[in-house]
Coordinates of N, CA, C and O in Angstrom, one line a residue:
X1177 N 106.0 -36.0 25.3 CA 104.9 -36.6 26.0 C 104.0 -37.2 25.0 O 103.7 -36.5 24.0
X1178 N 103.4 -38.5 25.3 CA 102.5 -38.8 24.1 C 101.0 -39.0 25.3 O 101.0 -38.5 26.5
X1179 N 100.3 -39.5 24.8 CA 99.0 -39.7 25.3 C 98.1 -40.7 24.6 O 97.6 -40.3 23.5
X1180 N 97.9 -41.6 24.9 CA 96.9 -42.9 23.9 C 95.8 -42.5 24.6 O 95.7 -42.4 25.8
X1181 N 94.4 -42.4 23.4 CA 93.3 -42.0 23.9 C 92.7 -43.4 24.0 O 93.3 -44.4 23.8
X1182 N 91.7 -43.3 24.1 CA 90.2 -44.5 24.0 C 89.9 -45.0 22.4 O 89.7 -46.1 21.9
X1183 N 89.9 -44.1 22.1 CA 89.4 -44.4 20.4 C 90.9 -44.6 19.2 O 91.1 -44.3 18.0
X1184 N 91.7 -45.1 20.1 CA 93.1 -45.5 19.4 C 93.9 -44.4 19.0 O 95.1 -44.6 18.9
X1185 N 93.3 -43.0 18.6 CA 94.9 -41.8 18.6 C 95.6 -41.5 19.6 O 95.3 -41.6 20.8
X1186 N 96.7 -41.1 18.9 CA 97.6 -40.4 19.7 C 98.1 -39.2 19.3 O 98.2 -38.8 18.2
X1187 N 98.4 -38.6 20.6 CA 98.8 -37.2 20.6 C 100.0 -36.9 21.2 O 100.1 -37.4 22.3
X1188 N 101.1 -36.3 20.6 CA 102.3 -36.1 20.9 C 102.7 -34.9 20.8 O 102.1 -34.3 19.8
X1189 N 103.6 -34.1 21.6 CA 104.1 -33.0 21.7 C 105.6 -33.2 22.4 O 105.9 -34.2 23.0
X1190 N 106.4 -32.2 22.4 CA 108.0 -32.0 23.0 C 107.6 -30.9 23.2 O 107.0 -30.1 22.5
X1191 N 108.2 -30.9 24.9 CA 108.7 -30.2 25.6 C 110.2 -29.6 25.5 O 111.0 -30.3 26.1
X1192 N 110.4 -28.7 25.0 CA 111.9 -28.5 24.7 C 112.8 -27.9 26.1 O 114.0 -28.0 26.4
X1193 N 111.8 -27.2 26.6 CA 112.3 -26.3 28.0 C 111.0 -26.4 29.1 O 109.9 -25.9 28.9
X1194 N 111.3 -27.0 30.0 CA 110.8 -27.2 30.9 C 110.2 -26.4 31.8 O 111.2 -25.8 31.5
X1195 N 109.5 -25.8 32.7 CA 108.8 -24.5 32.9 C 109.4 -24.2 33.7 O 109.7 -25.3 34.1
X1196 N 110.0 -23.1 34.6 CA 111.0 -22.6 35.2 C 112.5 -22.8 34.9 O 113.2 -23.3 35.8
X1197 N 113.1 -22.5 33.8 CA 114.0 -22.7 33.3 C 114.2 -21.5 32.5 O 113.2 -21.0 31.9
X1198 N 115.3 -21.0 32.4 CA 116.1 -19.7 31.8 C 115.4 -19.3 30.7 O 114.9 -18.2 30.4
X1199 N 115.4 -20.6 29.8 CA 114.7 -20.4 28.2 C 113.0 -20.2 28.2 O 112.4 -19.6 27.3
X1200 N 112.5 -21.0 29.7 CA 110.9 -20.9 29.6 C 110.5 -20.5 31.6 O 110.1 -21.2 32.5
X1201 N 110.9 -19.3 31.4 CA 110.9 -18.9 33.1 C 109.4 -18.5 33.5 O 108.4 -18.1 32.8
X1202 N 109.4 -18.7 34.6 CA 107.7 -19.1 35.3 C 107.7 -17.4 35.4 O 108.7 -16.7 35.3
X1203 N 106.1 -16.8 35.8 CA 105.8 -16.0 35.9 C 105.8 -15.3 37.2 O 105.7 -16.2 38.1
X1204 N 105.9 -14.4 37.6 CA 106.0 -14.1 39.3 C 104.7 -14.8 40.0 O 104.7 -15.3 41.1
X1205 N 103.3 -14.7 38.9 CA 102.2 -15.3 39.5 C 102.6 -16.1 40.0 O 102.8 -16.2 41.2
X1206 N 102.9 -17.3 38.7 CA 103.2 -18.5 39.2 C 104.2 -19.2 40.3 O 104.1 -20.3 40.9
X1207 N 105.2 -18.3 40.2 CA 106.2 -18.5 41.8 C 105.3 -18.3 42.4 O 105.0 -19.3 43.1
X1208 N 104.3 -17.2 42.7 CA 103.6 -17.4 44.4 C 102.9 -18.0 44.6 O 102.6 -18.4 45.7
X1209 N 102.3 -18.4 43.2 CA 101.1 -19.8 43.6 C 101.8 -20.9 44.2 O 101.4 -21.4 45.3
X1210 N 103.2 -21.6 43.3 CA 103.6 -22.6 44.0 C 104.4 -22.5 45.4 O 104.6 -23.5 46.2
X1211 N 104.7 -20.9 45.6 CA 105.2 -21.4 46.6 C 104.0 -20.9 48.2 O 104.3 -20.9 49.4
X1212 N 102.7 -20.5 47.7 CA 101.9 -20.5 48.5 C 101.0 -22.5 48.3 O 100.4 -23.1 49.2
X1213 N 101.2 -22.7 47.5 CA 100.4 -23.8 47.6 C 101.7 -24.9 48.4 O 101.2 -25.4 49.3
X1214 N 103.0 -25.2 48.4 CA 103.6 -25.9 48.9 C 104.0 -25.5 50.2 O 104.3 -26.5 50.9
X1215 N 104.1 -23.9 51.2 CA 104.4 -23.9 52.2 C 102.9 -23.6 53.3 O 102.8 -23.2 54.5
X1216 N 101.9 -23.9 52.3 CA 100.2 -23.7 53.3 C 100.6 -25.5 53.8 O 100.4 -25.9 55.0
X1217 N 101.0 -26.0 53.0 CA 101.5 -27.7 53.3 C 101.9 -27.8 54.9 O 101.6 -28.7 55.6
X1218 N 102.5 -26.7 55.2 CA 103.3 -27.1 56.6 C 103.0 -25.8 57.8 O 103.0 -25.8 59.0
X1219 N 102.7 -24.7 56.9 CA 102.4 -23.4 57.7 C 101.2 -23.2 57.6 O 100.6 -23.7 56.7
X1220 N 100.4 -22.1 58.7 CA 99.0 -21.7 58.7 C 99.1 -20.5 57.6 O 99.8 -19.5 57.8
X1221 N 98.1 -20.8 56.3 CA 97.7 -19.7 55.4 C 98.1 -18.2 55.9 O 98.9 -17.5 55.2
X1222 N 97.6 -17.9 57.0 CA 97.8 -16.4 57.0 C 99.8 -15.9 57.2 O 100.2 -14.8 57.0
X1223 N 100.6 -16.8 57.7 CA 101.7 -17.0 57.7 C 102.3 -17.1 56.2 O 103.3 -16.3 56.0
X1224 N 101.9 -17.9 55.4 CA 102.3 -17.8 54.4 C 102.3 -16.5 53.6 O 103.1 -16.1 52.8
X1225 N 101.1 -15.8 53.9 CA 100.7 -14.7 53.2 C 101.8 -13.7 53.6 O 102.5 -13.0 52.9
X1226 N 101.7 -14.0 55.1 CA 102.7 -12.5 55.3 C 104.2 -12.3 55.1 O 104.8 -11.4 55.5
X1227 N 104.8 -14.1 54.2 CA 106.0 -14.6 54.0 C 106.1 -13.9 53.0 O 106.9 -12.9 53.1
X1228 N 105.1 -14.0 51.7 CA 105.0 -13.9 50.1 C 104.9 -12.2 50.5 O 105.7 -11.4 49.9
X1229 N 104.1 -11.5 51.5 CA 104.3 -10.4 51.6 C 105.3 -9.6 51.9 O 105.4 -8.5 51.3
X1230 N 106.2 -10.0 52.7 CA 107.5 -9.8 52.9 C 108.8 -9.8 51.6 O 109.8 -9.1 51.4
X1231 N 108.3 -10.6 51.1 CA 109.6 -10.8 50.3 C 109.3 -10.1 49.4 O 110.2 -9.4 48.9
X1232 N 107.8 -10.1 48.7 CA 107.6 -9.6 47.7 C 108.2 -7.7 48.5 O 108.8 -7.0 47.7
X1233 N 108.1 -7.5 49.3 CA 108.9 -6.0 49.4 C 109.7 -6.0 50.4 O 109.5 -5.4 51.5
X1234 N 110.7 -6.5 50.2 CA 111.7 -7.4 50.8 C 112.9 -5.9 50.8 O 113.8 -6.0 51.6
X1235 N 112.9 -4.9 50.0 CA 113.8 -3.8 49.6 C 113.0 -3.0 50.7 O 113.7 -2.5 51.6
X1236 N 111.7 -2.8 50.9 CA 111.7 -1.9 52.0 C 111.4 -2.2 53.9 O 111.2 -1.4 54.8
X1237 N 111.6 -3.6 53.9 CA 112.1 -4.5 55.0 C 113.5 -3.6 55.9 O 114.7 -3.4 55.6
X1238 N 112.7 -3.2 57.1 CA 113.8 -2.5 58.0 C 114.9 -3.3 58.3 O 116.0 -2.9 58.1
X1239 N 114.7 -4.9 59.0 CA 115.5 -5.7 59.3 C 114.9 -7.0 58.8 O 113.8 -7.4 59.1
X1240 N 116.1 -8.0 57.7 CA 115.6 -8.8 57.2 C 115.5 -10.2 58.5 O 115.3 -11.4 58.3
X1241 N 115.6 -9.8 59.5 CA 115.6 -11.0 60.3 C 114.2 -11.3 61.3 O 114.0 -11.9 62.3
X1242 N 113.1 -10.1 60.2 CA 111.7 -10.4 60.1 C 111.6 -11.4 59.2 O 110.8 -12.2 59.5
X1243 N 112.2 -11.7 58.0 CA 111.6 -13.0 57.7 C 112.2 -13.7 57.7 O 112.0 -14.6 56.9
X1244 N 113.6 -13.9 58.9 CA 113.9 -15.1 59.2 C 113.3 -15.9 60.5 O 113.7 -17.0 60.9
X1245 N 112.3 -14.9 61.0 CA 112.0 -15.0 62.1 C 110.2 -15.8 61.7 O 109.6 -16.7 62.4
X1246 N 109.8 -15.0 60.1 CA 108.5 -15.9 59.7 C 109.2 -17.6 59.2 O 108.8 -18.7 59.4
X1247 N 109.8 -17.2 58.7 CA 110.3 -19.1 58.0 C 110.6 -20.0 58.9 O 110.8 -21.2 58.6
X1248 N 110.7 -19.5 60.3 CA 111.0 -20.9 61.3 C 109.9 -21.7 61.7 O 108.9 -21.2 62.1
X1249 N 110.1 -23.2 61.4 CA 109.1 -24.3 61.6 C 108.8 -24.4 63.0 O 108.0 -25.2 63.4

């Protein structure tokens, strides 16, 4: 990635691993941010919440077909 500023420098860096990738894996924060910020897109907030809530304890979920039943559009 370079960047040309105003006053004629440039700034350059490489990206060698891309962020969610094996070598540079995203953080759990960061999964829920994006995947609360991309599914508030189409669902009501409090829905989303109780999606990320679910999954996030998805092992003590009596029947997983509570969150097949939150993911329907």
């Amino acid at each position: 990635v370079a960047i040309a500023l105003k006053d004629g420098r440039e700034l350059q860096t490489k990206v060698l691993h891309s962020k969610g990738t094996q070598e540079n894996p995203a953080t759990p924060k960061e999964l829920q941010d994006k995947f609360t910020l991309l599914a508030e897109q189409t669902l009501p907030k409090p829905r989303v919440h109780k999606i990320l809530q679910t999954i996030i304890n998805l092992e003590s979920v009596a029947d997983v077909r509570q969150l097949g039943d939150l993911l329907l559009v």
